XYZ file of C-alpha atoms in Angstrom:
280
model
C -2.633 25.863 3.354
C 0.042 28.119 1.356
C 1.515 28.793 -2.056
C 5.231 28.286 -0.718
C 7.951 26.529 -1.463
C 9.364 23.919 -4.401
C 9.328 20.295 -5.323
C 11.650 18.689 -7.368
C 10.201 15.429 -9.729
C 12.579 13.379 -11.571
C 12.158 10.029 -13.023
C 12.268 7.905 -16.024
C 9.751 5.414 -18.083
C 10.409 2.799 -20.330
C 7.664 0.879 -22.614
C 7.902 -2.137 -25.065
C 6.233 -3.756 -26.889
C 6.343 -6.941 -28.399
C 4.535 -8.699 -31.589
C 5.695 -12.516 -29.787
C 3.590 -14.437 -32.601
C 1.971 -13.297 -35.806
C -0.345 -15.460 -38.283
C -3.580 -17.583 -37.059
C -2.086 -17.312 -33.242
C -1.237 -13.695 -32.370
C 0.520 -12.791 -28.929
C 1.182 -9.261 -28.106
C 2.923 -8.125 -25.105
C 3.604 -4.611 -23.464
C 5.163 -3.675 -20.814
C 5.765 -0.332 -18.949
C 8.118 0.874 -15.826
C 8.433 3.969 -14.590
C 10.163 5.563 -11.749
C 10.225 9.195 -10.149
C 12.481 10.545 -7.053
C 10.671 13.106 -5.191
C 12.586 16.190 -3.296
C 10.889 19.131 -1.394
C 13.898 22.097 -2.497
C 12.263 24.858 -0.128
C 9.854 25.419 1.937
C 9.707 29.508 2.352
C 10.321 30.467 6.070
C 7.601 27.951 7.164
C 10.262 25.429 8.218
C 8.342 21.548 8.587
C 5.096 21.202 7.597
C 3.725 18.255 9.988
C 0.348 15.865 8.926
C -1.476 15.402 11.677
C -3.924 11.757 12.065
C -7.354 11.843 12.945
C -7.751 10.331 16.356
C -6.939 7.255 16.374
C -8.763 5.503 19.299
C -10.136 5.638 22.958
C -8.449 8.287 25.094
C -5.544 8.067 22.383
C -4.274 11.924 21.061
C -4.037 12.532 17.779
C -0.150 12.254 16.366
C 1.500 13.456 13.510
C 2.132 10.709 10.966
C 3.431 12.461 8.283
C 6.036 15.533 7.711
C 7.182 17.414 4.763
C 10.816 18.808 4.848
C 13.237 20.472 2.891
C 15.545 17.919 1.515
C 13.292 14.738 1.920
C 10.444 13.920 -0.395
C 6.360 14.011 -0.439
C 5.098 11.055 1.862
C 7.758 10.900 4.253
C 6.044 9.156 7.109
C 7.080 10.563 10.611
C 6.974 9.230 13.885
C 8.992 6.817 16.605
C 11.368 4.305 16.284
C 10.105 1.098 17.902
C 12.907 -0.841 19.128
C 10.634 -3.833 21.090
C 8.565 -4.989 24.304
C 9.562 -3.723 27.709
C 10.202 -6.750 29.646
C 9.974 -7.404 33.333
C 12.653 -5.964 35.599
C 14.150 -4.010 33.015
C 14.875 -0.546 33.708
C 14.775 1.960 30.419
C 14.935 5.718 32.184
C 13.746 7.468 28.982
C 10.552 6.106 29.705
C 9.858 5.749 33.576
C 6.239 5.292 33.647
C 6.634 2.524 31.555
C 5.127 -1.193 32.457
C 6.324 -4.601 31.549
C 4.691 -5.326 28.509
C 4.915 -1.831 27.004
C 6.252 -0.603 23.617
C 9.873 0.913 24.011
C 11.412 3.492 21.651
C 14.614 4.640 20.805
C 16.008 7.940 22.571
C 16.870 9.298 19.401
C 18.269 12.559 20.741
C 20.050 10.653 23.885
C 18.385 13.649 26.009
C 17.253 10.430 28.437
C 13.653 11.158 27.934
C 11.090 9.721 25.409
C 9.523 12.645 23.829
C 8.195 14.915 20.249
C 12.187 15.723 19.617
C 12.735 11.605 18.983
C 10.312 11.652 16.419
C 12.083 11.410 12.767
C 11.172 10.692 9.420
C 10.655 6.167 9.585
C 9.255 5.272 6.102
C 8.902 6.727 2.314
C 5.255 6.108 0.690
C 6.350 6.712 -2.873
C 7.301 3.287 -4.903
C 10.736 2.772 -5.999
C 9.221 1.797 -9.141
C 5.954 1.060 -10.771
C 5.043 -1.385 -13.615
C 2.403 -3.075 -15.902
C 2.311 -6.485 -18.207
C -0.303 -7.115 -20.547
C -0.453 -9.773 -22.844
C -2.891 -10.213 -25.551
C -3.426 -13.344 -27.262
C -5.792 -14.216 -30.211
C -7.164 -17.183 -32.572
C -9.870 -17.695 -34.825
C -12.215 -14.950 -33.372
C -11.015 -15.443 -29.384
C -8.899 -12.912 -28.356
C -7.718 -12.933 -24.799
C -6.111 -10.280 -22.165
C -4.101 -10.597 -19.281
C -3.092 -6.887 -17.243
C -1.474 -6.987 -14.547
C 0.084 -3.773 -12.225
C 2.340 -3.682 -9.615
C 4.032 -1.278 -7.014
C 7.348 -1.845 -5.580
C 9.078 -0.365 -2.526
C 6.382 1.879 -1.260
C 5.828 2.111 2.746
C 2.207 2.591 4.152
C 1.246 3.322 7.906
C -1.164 0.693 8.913
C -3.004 2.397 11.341
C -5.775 -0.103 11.140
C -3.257 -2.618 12.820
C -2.228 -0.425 15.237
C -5.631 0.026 16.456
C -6.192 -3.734 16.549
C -3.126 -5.978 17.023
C -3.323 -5.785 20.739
C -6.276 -7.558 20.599
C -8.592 -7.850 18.066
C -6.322 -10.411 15.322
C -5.109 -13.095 15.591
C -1.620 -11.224 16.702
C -3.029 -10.963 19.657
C -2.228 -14.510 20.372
C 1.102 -13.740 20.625
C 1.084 -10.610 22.194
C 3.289 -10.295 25.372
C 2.168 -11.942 28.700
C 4.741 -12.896 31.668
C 4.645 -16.602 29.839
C 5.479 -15.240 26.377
C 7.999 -12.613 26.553
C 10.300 -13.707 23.371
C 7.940 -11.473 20.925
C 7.702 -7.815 19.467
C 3.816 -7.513 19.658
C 2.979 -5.455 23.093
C 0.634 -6.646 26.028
C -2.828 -6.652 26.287
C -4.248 -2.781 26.543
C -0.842 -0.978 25.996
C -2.744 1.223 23.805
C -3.806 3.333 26.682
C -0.935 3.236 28.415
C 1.223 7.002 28.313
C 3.280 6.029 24.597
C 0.360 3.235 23.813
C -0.720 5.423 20.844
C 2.693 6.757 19.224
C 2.915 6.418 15.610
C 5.850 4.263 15.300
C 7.787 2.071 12.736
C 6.193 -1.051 13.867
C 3.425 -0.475 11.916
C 5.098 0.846 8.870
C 4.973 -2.152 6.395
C 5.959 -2.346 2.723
C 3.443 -2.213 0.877
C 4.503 -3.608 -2.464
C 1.710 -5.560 -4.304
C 1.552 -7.622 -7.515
C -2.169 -7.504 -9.115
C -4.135 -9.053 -11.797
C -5.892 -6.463 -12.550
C -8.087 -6.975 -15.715
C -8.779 -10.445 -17.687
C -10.630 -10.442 -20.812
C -12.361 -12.846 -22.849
C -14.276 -12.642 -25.785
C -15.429 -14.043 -29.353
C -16.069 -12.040 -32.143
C -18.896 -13.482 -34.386
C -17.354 -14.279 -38.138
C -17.935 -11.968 -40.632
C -19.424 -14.754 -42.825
C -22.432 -15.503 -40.456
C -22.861 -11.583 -39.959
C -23.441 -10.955 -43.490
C -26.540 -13.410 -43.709
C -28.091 -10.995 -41.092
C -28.097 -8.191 -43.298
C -27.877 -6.480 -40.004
C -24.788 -6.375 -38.100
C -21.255 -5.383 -39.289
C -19.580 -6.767 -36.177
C -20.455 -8.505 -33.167
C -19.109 -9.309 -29.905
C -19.136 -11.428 -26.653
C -17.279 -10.929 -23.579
C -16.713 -11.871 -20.322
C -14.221 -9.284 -18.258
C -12.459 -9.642 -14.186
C -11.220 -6.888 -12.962
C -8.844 -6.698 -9.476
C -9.025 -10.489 -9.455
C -6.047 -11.672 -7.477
C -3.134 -9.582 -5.393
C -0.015 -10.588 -3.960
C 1.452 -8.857 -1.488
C 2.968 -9.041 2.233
C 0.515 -5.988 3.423
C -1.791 -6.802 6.231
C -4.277 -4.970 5.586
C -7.284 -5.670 3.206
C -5.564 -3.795 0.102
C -2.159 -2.087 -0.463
C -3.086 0.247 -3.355
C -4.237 3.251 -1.626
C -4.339 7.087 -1.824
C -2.833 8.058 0.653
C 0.491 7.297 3.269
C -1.885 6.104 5.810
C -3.812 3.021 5.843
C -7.440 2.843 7.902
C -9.236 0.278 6.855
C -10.119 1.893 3.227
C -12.766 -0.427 1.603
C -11.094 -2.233 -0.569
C -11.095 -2.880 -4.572
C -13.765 -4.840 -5.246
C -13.586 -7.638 -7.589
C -16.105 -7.235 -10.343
C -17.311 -9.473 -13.071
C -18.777 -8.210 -16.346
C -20.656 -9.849 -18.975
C -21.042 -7.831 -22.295
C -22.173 -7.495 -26.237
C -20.441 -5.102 -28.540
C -22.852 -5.049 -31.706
C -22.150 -2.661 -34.555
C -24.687 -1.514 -37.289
């Protein structure tokens, strides 16, 4: 850890809002976008400053995942570039030891040999943009909200999938075997094998999610039946969702996560809450 260095931030946000309807039906909406572009300016004499994984699995090493570099932003993800399956027959020099079966990457330096120099930078964790839409509706005493968030253009290392897709999902049914050779997913127990446990671009996966995250509804007693009471000045019912539904193309179990690297966090749980707002 050291004070060195500087980071560049520069972005933009926008918000609206909208009165849609006004008079016995209201319907409110607001929505927000904001960007930022991220640039490491200078990193002292340190030069890179590589992130290095937990191990993985097995008899794997630990790799670096991550690297942070003059000119490129926070959360560049760092590793191999996975260009397919070895097949049988085929001859690839830069990796001799290689079987049938077995990832292949690209020689990035052409120095004939598959090694730390042909790591580079393969994916960008910070979102292109993120967003929020809430809409809030109300009538005679209901009121009703709808929130929804979303990330787009963000990368995240699943290195949960890269322990299991060789077989432990159902990817595994088409992994490579001499009768299925026309697919990207390596053979069984290439894991172990000399590059088994590279970080790689295979596993990079956009991780660009649409959720609803909070729905609200609730009834707010009149003030004409609170006055009989002589004992509330406002009462009310809800029932609120939270992390209710996601869309997104990430394998894993969620795609909103902390960090670059994805391992199987536990995910956000869906909660349900029933509630009573009384004033006095």
């Amino acid at each position: 850890t050291a004070n060195v260095g500087s980071i560049r931030n520069k972005g933009w946000e926008l918000d609206i809002t909208s009165h849609n309807l006004t008079g016995d039906f209201v319907w409110d909406t607001k929505f927000n976008l904001a960007l930022n572009r991220n640039k490491v300016l200078d990193l002292g004499s340190s030069g890179d400053i590589r992130i290095t994984s937990s191990k993985p699995m097995g008899t794997v090493s630990e790799n670096d995942y991550a690297i942070v570099r003059e000119g490129e932003p926070l959360g560049s993800l760092y590793g191999w570039k996975y260009i397919g399956v070895l097949q049988e027959g085929e001859s690839y020099a830069a990796q001799p030891n290689s079987k049938p079966g077995d990832p292949k990457f690209e020689d990035v330096n052409n120095d004939g040999k598959i090694d730390a120099d042909d790591r580079t930078i393969i994916g960008n964790a910070n979102p292109d943009l993120i967003f929020g839409l809430t809409n809030n509706f109300a009538w005679k005493g209901f009121d009703l909200s709808i929130f929804f968030q979303g990330s787009i253009g963000n990368d995240l290392l699943n290195m949960t999938r890269m322990n299991l897709e060789w077989k432990r999902t159902t990817d595994a049914l088409n992994r490579w075997t001499p009768s299925n050779k026309n697919t990207d997913i390596p053979r069984n127990g290439f894991y172990y094998s000399q590059y088994g446990g590279y970080v790689n671009d295979h596993f990079i996966e956009d991780a660009s999610f649409l959720r609803l995250k909070n729905l609200t509804l609730a009834y707010s007693l009149p003030q004409s039946l609170l006055k009989k009471s002589n004992f509330f000045t406002a009462a009310r019912v809800y029932l609120q969702g939270q992390n209710l539904l996601t869309w997104t193309g990430f394998t894993g179990l969620d795609p909103e996560v902390a960090t670059n690297v994805y391992r199987a966090q536990y995910p956000a749980s869906r909660q349900f809450t029933l509630g009573v707002e009384v004033s006095f």
